[in-house]
XYZ file of C-alpha atoms in Angstrom:
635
model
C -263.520 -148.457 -77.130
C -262.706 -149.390 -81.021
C -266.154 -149.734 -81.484
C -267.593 -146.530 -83.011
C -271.391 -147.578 -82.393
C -270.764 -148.183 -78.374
C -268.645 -144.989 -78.131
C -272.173 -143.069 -79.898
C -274.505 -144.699 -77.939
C -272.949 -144.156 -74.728
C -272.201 -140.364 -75.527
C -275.947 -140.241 -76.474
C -276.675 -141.413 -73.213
C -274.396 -139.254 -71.104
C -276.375 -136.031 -73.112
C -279.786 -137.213 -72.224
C -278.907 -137.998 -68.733
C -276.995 -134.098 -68.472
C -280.604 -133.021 -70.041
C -282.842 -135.212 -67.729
C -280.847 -133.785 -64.855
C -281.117 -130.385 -65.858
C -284.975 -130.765 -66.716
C -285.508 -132.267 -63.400
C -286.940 -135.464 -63.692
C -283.469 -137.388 -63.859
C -284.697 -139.490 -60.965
C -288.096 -140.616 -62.110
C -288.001 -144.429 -62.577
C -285.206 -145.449 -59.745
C -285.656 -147.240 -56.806
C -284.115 -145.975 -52.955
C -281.089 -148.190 -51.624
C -282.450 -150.100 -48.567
C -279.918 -150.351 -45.946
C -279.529 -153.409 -43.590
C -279.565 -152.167 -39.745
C -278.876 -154.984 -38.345
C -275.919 -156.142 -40.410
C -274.140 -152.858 -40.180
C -274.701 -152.978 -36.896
C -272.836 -156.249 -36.361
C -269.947 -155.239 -38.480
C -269.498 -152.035 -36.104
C -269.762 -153.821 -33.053
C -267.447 -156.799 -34.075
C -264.962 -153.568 -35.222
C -264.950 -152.511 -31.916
C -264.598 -155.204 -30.025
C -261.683 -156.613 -32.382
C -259.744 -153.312 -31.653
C -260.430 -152.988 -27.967
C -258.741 -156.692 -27.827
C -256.076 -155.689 -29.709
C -255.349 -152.597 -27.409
C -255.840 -154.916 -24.388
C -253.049 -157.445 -26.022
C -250.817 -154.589 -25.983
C -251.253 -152.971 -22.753
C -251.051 -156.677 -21.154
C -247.419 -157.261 -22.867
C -246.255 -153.708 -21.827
C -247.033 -154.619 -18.208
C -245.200 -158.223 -18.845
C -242.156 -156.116 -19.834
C -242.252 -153.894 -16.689
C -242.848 -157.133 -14.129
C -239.302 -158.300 -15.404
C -237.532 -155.831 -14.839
C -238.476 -154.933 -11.224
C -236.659 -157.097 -8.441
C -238.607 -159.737 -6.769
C -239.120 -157.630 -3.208
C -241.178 -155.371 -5.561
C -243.028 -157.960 -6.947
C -243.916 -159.500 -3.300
C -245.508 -155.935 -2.089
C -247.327 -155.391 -5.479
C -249.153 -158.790 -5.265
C -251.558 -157.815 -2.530
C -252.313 -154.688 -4.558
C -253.273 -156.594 -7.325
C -255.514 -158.833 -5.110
C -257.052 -155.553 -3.560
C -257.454 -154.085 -7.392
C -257.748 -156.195 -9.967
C -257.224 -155.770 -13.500
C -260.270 -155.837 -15.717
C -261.212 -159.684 -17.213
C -259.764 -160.271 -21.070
C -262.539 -159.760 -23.609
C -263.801 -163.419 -25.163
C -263.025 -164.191 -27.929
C -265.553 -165.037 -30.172
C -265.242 -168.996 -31.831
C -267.028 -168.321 -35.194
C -269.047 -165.913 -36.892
C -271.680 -168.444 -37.976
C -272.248 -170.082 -35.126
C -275.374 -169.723 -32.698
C -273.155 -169.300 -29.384
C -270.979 -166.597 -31.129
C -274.105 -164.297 -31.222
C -274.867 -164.993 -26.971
C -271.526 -164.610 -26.408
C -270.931 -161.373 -27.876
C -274.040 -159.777 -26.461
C -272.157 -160.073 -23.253
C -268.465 -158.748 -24.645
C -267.972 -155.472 -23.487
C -268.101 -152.890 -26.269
C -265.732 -149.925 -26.873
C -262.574 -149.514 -25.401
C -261.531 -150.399 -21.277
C -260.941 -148.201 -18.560
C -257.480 -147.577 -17.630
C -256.061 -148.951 -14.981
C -255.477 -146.006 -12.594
C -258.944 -144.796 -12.972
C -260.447 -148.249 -12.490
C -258.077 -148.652 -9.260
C -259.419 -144.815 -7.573
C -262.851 -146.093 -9.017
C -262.452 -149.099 -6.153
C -260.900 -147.180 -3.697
C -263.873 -144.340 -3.953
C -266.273 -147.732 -4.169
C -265.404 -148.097 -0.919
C -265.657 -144.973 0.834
C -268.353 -143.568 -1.150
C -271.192 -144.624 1.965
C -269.030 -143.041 4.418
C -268.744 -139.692 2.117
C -272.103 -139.701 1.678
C -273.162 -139.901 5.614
C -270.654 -137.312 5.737
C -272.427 -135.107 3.238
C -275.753 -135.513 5.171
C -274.723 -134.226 8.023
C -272.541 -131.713 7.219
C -275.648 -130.197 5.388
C -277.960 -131.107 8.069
C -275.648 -128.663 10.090
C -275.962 -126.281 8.015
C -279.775 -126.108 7.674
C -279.683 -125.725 11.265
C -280.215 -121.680 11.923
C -278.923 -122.269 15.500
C -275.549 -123.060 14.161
C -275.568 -119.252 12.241
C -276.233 -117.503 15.714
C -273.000 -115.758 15.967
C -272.728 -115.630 19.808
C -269.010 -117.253 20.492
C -267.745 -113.759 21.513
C -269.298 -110.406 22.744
C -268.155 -107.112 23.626
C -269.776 -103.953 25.283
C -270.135 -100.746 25.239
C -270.577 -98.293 28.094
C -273.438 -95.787 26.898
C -274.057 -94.652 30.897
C -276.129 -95.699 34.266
C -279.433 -95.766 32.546
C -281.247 -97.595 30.339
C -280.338 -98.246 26.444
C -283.834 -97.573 24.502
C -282.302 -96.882 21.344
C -279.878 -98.329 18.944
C -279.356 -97.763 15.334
C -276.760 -99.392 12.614
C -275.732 -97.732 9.750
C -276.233 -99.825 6.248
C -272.645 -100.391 5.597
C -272.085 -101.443 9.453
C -269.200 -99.200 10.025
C -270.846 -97.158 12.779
C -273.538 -97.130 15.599
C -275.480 -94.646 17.418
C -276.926 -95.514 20.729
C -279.715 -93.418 23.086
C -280.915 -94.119 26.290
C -283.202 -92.415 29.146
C -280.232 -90.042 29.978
C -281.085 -87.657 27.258
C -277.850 -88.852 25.438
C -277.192 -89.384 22.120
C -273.535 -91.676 21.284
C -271.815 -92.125 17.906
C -269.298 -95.355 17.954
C -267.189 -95.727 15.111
C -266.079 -99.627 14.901
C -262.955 -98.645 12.607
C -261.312 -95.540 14.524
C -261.938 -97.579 18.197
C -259.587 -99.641 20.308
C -259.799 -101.968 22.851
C -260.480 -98.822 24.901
C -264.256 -98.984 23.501
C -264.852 -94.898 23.918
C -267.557 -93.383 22.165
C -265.756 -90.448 19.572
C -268.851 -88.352 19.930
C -271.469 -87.554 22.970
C -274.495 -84.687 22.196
C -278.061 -84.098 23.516
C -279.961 -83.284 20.702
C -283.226 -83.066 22.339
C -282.044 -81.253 25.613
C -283.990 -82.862 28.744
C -286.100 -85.606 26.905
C -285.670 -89.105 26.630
C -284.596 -90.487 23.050
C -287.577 -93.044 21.919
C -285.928 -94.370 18.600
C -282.532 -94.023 16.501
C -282.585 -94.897 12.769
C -279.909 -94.250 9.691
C -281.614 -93.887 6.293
C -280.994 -96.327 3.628
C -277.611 -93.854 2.358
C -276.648 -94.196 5.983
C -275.897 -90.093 5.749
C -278.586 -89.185 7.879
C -279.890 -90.465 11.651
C -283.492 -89.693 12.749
C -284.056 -88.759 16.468
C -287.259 -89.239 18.155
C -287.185 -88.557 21.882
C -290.152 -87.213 24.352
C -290.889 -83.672 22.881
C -293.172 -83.711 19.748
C -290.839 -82.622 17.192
C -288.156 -85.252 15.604
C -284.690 -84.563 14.387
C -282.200 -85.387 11.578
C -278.685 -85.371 12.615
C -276.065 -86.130 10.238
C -273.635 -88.626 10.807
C -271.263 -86.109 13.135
C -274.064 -85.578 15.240
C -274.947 -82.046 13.750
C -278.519 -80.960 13.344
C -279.804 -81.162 9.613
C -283.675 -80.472 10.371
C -286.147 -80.402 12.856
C -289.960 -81.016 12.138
C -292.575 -78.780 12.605
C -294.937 -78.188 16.196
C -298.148 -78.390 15.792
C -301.340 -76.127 16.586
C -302.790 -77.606 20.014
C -305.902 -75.620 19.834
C -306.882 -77.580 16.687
C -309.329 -80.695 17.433
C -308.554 -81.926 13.850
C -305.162 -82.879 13.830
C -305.241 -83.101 9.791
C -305.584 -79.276 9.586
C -302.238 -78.634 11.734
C -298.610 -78.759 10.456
C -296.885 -81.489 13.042
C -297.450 -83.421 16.046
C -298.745 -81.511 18.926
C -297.997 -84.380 21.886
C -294.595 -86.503 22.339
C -293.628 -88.878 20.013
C -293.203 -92.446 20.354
C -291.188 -93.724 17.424
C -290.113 -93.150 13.994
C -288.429 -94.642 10.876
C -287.102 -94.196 7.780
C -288.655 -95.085 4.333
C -286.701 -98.172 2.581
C -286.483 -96.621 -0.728
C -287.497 -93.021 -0.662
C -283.887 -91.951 1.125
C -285.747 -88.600 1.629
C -288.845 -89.618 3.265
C -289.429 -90.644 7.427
C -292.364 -91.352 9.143
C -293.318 -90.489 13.515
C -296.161 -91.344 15.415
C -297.159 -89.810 18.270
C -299.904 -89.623 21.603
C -301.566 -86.880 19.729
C -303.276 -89.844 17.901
C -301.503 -89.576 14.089
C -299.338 -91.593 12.529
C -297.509 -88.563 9.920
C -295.224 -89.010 6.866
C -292.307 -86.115 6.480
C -289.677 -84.743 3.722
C -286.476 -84.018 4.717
C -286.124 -80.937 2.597
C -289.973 -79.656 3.586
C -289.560 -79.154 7.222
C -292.305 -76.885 7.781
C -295.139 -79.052 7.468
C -295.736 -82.943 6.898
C -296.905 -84.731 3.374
C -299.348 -87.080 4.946
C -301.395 -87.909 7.815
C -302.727 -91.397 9.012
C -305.515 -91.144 11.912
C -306.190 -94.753 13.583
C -309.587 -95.237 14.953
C -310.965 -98.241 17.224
C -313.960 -99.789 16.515
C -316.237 -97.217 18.045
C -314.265 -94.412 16.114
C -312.519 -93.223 18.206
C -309.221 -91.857 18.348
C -306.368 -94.228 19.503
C -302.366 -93.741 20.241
C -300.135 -95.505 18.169
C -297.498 -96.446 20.377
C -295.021 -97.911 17.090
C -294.895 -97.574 13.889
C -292.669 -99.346 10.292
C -292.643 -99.858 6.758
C -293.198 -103.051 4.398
C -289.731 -103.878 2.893
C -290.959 -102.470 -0.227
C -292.552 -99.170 1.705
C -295.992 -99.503 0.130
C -297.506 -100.276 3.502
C -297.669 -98.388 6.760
C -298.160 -100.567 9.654
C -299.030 -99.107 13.090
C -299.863 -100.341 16.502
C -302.242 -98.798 19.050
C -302.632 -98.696 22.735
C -306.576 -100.428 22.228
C -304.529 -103.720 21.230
C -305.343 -102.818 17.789
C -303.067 -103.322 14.702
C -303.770 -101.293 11.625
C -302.042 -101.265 8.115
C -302.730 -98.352 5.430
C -301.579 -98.522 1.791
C -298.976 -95.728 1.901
C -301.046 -93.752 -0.978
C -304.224 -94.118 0.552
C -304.395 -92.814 4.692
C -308.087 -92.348 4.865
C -309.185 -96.609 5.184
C -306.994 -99.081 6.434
C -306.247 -102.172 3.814
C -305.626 -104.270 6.551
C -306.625 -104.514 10.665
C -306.606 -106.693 13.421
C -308.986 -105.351 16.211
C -307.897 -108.353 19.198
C -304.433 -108.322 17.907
C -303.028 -107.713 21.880
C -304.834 -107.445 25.033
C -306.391 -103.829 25.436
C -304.159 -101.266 26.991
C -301.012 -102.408 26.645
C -298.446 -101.052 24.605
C -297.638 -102.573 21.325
C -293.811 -101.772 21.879
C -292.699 -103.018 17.993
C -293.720 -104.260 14.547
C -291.393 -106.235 12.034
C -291.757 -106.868 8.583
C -289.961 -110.151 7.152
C -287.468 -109.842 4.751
C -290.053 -111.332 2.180
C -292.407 -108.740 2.757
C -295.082 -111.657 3.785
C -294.829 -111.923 7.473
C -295.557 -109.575 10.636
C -294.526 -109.840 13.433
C -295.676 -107.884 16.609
C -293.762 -107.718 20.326
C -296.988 -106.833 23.240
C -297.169 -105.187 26.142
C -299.330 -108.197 27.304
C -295.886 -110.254 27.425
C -296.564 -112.191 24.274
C -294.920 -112.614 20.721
C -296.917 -112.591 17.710
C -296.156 -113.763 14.054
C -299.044 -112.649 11.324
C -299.669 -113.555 7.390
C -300.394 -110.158 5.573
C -302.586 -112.679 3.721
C -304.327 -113.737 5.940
C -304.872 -110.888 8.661
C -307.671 -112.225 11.204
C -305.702 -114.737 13.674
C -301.867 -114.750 14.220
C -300.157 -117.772 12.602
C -297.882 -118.562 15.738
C -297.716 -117.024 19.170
C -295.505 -116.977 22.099
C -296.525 -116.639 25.738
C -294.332 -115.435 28.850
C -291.641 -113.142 27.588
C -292.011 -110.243 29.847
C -291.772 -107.368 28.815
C -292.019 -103.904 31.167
C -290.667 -101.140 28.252
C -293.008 -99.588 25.251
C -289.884 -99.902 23.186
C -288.908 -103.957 23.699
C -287.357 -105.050 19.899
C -288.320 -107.887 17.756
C -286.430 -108.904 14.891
C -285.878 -111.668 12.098
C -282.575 -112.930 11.101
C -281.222 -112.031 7.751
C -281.668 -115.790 6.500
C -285.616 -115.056 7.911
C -285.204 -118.369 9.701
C -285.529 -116.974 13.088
C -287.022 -114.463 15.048
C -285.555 -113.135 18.405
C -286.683 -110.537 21.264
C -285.628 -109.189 24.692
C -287.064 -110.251 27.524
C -287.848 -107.866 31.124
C -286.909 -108.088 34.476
C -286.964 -105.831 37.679
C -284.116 -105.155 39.697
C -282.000 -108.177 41.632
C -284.587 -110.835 40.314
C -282.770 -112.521 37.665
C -281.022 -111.889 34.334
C -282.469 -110.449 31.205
C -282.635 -112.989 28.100
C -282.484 -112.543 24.385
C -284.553 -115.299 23.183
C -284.576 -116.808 19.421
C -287.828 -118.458 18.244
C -287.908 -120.660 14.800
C -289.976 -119.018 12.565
C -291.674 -122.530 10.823
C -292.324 -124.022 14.832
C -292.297 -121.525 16.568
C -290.303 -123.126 19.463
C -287.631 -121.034 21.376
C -284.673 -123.030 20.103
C -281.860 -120.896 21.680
C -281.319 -117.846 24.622
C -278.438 -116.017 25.777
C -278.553 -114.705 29.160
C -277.326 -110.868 28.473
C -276.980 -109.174 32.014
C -278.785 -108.707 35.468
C -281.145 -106.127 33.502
C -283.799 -105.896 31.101
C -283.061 -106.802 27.461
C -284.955 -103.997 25.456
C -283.548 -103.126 22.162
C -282.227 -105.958 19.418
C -280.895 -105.615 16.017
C -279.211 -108.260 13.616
C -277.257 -106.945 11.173
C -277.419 -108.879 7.769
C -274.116 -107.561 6.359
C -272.048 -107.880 9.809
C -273.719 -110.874 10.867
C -273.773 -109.598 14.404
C -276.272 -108.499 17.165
C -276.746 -105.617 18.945
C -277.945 -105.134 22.574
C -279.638 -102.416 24.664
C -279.964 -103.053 28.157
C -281.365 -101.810 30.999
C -278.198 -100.685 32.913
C -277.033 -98.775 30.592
C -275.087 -101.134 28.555
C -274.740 -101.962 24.112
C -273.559 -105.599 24.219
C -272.377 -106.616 20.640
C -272.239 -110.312 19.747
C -270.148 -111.944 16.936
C -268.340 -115.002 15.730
C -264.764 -114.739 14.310
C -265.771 -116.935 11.628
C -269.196 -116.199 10.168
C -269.109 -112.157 11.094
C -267.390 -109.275 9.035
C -265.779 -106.052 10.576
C -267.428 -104.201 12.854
C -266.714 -105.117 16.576
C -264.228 -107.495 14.647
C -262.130 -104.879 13.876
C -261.502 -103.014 17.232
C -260.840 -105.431 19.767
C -257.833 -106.426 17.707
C -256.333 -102.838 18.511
C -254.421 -102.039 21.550
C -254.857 -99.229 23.846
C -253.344 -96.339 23.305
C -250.895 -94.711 26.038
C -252.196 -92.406 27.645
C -249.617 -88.945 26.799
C -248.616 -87.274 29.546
C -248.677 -83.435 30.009
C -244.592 -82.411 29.358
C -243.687 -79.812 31.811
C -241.388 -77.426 31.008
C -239.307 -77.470 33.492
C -236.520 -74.495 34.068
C -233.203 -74.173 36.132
C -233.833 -72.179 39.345
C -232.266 -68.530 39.613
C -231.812 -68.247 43.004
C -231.013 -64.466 43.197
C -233.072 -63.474 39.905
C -233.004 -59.659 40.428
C -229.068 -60.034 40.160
C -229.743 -60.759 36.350
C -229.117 -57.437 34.156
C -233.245 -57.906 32.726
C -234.520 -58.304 35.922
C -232.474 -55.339 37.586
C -234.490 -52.200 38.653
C -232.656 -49.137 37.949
C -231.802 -46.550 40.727
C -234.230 -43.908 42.037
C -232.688 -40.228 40.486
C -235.787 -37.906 41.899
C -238.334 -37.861 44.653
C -240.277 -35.166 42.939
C -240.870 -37.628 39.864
C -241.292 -40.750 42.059
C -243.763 -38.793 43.986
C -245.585 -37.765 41.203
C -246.132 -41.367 39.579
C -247.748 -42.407 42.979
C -249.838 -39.816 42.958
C -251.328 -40.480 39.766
C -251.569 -44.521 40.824
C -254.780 -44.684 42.595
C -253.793 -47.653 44.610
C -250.306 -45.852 45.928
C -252.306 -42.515 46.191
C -255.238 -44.288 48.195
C -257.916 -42.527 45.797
C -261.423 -42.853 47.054
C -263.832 -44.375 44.810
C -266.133 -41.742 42.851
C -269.619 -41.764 43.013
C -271.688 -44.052 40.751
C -273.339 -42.627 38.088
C -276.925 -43.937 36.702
C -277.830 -47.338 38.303
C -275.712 -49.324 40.578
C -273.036 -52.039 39.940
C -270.773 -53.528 41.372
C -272.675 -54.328 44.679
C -272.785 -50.147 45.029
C -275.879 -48.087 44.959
C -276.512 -45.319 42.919
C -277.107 -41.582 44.891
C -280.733 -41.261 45.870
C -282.635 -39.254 42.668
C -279.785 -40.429 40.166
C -282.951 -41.522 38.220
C -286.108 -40.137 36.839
C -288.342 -42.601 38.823
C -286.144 -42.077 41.921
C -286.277 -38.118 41.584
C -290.744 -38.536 40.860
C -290.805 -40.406 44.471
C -288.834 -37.758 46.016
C -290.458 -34.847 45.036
C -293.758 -35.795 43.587
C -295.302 -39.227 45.040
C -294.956 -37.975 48.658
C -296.211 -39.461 51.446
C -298.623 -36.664 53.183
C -300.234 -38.764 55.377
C -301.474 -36.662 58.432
C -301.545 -38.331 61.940
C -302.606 -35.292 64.069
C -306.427 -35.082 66.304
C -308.474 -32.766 64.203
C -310.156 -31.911 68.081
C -306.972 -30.807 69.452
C -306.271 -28.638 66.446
C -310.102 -26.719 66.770
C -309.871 -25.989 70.771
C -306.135 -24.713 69.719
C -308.238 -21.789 68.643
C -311.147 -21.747 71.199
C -309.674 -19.358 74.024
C -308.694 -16.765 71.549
C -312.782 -16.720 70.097
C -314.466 -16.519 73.294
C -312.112 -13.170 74.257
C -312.033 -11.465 70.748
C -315.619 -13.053 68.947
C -315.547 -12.223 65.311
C -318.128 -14.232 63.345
C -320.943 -15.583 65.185
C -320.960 -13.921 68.602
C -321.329 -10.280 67.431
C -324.872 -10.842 65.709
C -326.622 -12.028 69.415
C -324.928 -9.709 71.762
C -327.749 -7.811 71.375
C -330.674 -9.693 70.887
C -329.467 -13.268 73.023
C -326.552 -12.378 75.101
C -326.916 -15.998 77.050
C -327.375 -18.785 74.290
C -329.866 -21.087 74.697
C -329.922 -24.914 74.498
C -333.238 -26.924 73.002
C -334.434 -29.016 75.560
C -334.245 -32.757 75.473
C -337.902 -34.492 74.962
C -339.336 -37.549 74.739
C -339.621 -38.162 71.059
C -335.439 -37.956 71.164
C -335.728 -41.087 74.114
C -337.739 -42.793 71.814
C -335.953 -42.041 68.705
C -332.634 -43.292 70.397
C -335.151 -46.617 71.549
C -335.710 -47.997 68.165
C -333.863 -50.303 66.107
C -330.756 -49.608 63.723
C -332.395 -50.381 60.467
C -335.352 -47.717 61.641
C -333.357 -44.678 62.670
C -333.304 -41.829 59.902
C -330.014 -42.061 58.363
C -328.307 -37.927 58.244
């Protein structure tokens, strides 16, 4: 620092480096570090290891420290444990740094810090049990892939609807009420929230007088409940029962049933759109499958006309949506199924001609909750599952369910893992079965035996997780599982009866002399003349005779003959003149009288022929009287 010449020359060196750095070329002429990996490596790992042995050391002395305190009967019962969990082996030591077996050695040293000793004694424990967990696991979610295990079936109630048969049932979206309808012409509203034990219906109505109710079905708002029963005009009933709207009849006189307003024959089914809350669609035996409004009653928005391969008209016997309501589907009684795009009703997008056996009713169509799948319940006792996708054959099929109704259910459960239906039977020959078919196999994989009657109408209820039953006796069975169902039949068969409340009679002490009582005492007769007079003007006391009627009769009394104009024209107008005296009798009355005074004819020949004279009979007159009939000269 004393010299001056160093002190310049460094200070001229600082100023061309500040320059150099500012000019940008300060690092032209250097060379870049070059970093060992392999020896900063080592030094890391030999870091780590020294402190992990150094925390080791320490733990190893605290637990020293604890074994002296404790008394020796604690020591006895913790040896096992140790046996059963043992500690974690000391890190080696490395000998030297240089040497060749220092390297091999510490490859195998653990590196970072050890476990502690808790977690490493659960870790053993778990080591254990971890196969037996595991087999566990398996099955519990074998079990659970099983759909037979979500059948909620453990309890069941049921609901008296009447004596005959069930043949519709409808659910409301939120569950909370049901309607039934069955071949009695009755129509039942059950409220799941405001029942009891009891199980009484809060509302009874026949909307459609004396026909039979075909289908029931709430809209997607669950504010509205279409009715289609035997005549050919449907109904909306709110959810009281009373009457919102009532479609249109037809022209019958019209041959194209495009150009009329409504259905013109009875309907067989209908159902509600599942977006459009406002639009419903019927199908009926005048051949038409028709689209309505609720706020346009008078006439229909669309008509759908199936044909069968010849052209000719066919009935549609049942009728649905897609799950996204683009498609119409529709089956026929020619075995046909036919499926329009909803915007387009002229050409079907999509038919099967040999979908069932000709002539037997296609009694329902279901749509899979993934809009991919059909499937179709037959007259011809069978069970069909299609692939929109693939339209021509069925992709699994089911053979002897019987079925004896043109409204037997199918259904698939919310999961879409099964399918189910209702099976027929006649009277006193066995019981009626709702069967449950696995949608991949297409094996029957469960059945419950309902009752000793048909099982016709099925519904499974995704929120509720329960099933409804019609039947044919008259019954609404409702299935359910404490555990896997919500509400509904849950939550009245947890309420008690109520008493039934007696009528209170009003009962009152008995008076035995009651006219002694000042109100009740008549007073004392003053006049005859006045008594007198008041039963004279009583027509019962006086005895009056009744007065004649005036203008027609009542009263099982006849009017006076000629109290009328008609009566009064028969009696003096329209008489009956009929005449039954001999005309002969009444001429020869006279004759005596003209042979002693003559006045007409007998004057003018008293002079000329006083004796009259007779012609003679001749022959011509003989034969004249000889001839035929059709020859004699008519006078």
């Amino acid at each position: 620092l004393g010299q001056p010449g160093l002190s310049d020359t460094i200070d001229k060196m600082s100023e061309d480096g500040d320059i150099a750095s500012v000019m940008g070329f300060s690092g032209f002429g250097k060379k870049a570090r070059t970093f060992d990996l392999e020896a900063i490596f080592e030094q890391t790992r030999r870091t780590a290891i020294e402190r992990s042995q150094h925390v080791l050391e320490e733990r190893q002395r605290a637990l020293e420290q604890e074994e002296e305190g404790e008394s020796s009967t604690s020591v006895q019962t913790s040896a096992p444990s140790q046996k059963q969990n043992p500690a974690p082996p000391p890190f080696k030591k490395p000998q030297s740094d240089s040497s060749g077996s220092s390297d091999s050695d510490s490859d195998s040293d653990l590196v970072g810090p050890p476990l502690p000793r808790q977690y490493s004694d659960e870790h053993m424990k778990q080591g254990d049990t971890g196969s037996d967990d595991d087999e566990e696991e398996d099955a519990s979610d074998a079990e659970e892939d099983n759909p037979v295990r979500k059948i909620p079936d453990s309890h069941e109630i049921t609901l008296q609807h009447g004596n005959k048969t069930v043949s519709a049932l409808a659910l409301d979206p939120s569950g909370a009420r049901l309607v039934t309808g069955g071949y009695d012409y009755d129509v039942k509203f059950w409220d799941f929230a405001g029942m009891d034990q009891a199980l009484q219906a809060f509302r009874s109505l026949q909307p459609c007088e004396c026909h039979q109710i075909k289908s029931l079905q709430y809209s997607i708002t669950g504010d509205v409940v279409l009715v289609a029963s035997g005549n050919a005009q449907a109904k909306v009933l709110d959810r009281d029962g009373f009457n919102v709207m009532e479609c249109i009849k037809g022209d019958q006189y019209i041959v194209d049933m495009v150009n009329t307003k409504g259905h013109t024959a009875m309907l067989n089914g209908g159902c509600w759109h599942p977006k459009i809350k406002e639009e419903f669609m019927t199908c009926s035996n005048d051949g038409t499958v028709r689209t309505w409004d609720v706020k346009s009653e008078k006439q229909h928005k669309s008509v759908f006309k199936p044909r069968s391969f010849q052209g000719k008209k066919v009935v549609p016997t049942c009728c649905t949506y897609s799950r996204d309501g683009k498609l119409i589907a529709a089956g026929c009684q020619d075995g046909t199924i036919q499926i329009w795009d909803r915007n387009l009703s002229v050409h079907t997008k999509f038919h099967c001609r040999q979908a069932h056996i000709p002539g037997s009713d296609t009694s329902c169509l279901a749509f899979s909750y993934d809009g991919k799948t059909l499937a179709s319940r037959g007259g011809d006792d069978t069970l069909k599952m299609w692939d929109i996708r693939n339209f021509r054959q069925p992709v699994n099929a089911a053979t002897g369910l019987t079925n004896y109704f043109a409204m037997t259910d199918c259904c698939f459960s919310p999961d879409d893992k099964l399918l189910i239906t209702g099976t027929s039977v006649k009277k006193d020959e066995g019981n009626g079965k709702l069967a449950f078919f696995d949608r991949m196999s297409f094996e029957k994989v469960h059945e419950i035996e309902v009752t000793n009657a048909s099982v016709i109408r099925c519904l499974w209820h995704p929120k509720l997780n329960q099933i409804m039953v019609g039947t044919g006796n008259g019954l609404a069975k409702v299935y359910y599982d404490p555990i896997k169902s919500h509400r509904g039949a849950m939550l009245c068969v947890v309420k008690s009866k109520r008493k039934d409340k007696h009528a209170e009679a009003l009962t009152q002490d008995y008076i035995i002399t009651p006219h002694a009582l000042p109100m009740f005492r008549e007073a004392r007769q003053r006049s005859t003349r006045k008594q007198l007079e008041k039963d004279r003007l009583d027509p019962k006391k006086s005895h009056k005779p009744e007065p004649p009627v005036a203008g027609p009769g009542r009263g099982g009394r006849v009017a006076a003959h000629g109290g009328t104009l008609s009566s009064f024209i028969v009696k003096n107008i329209a008489l009956d003149k009929t005449d039954d005296s001999n005309p002969r009798q009444a001429i020869l009355r006279h004759a005596k009288e003209a042979a002693e005074n003559p006045f007409w004819v007998a004057p003018a020949y008293k002079k000329t022929q006083p004796k009259p004279l007779f012609a003679e009979e001749s022959d011509e007159d003989e034969e004249a009287e000889k001839e035929p009939e059709w020859k004699k000269r008519k006078i």
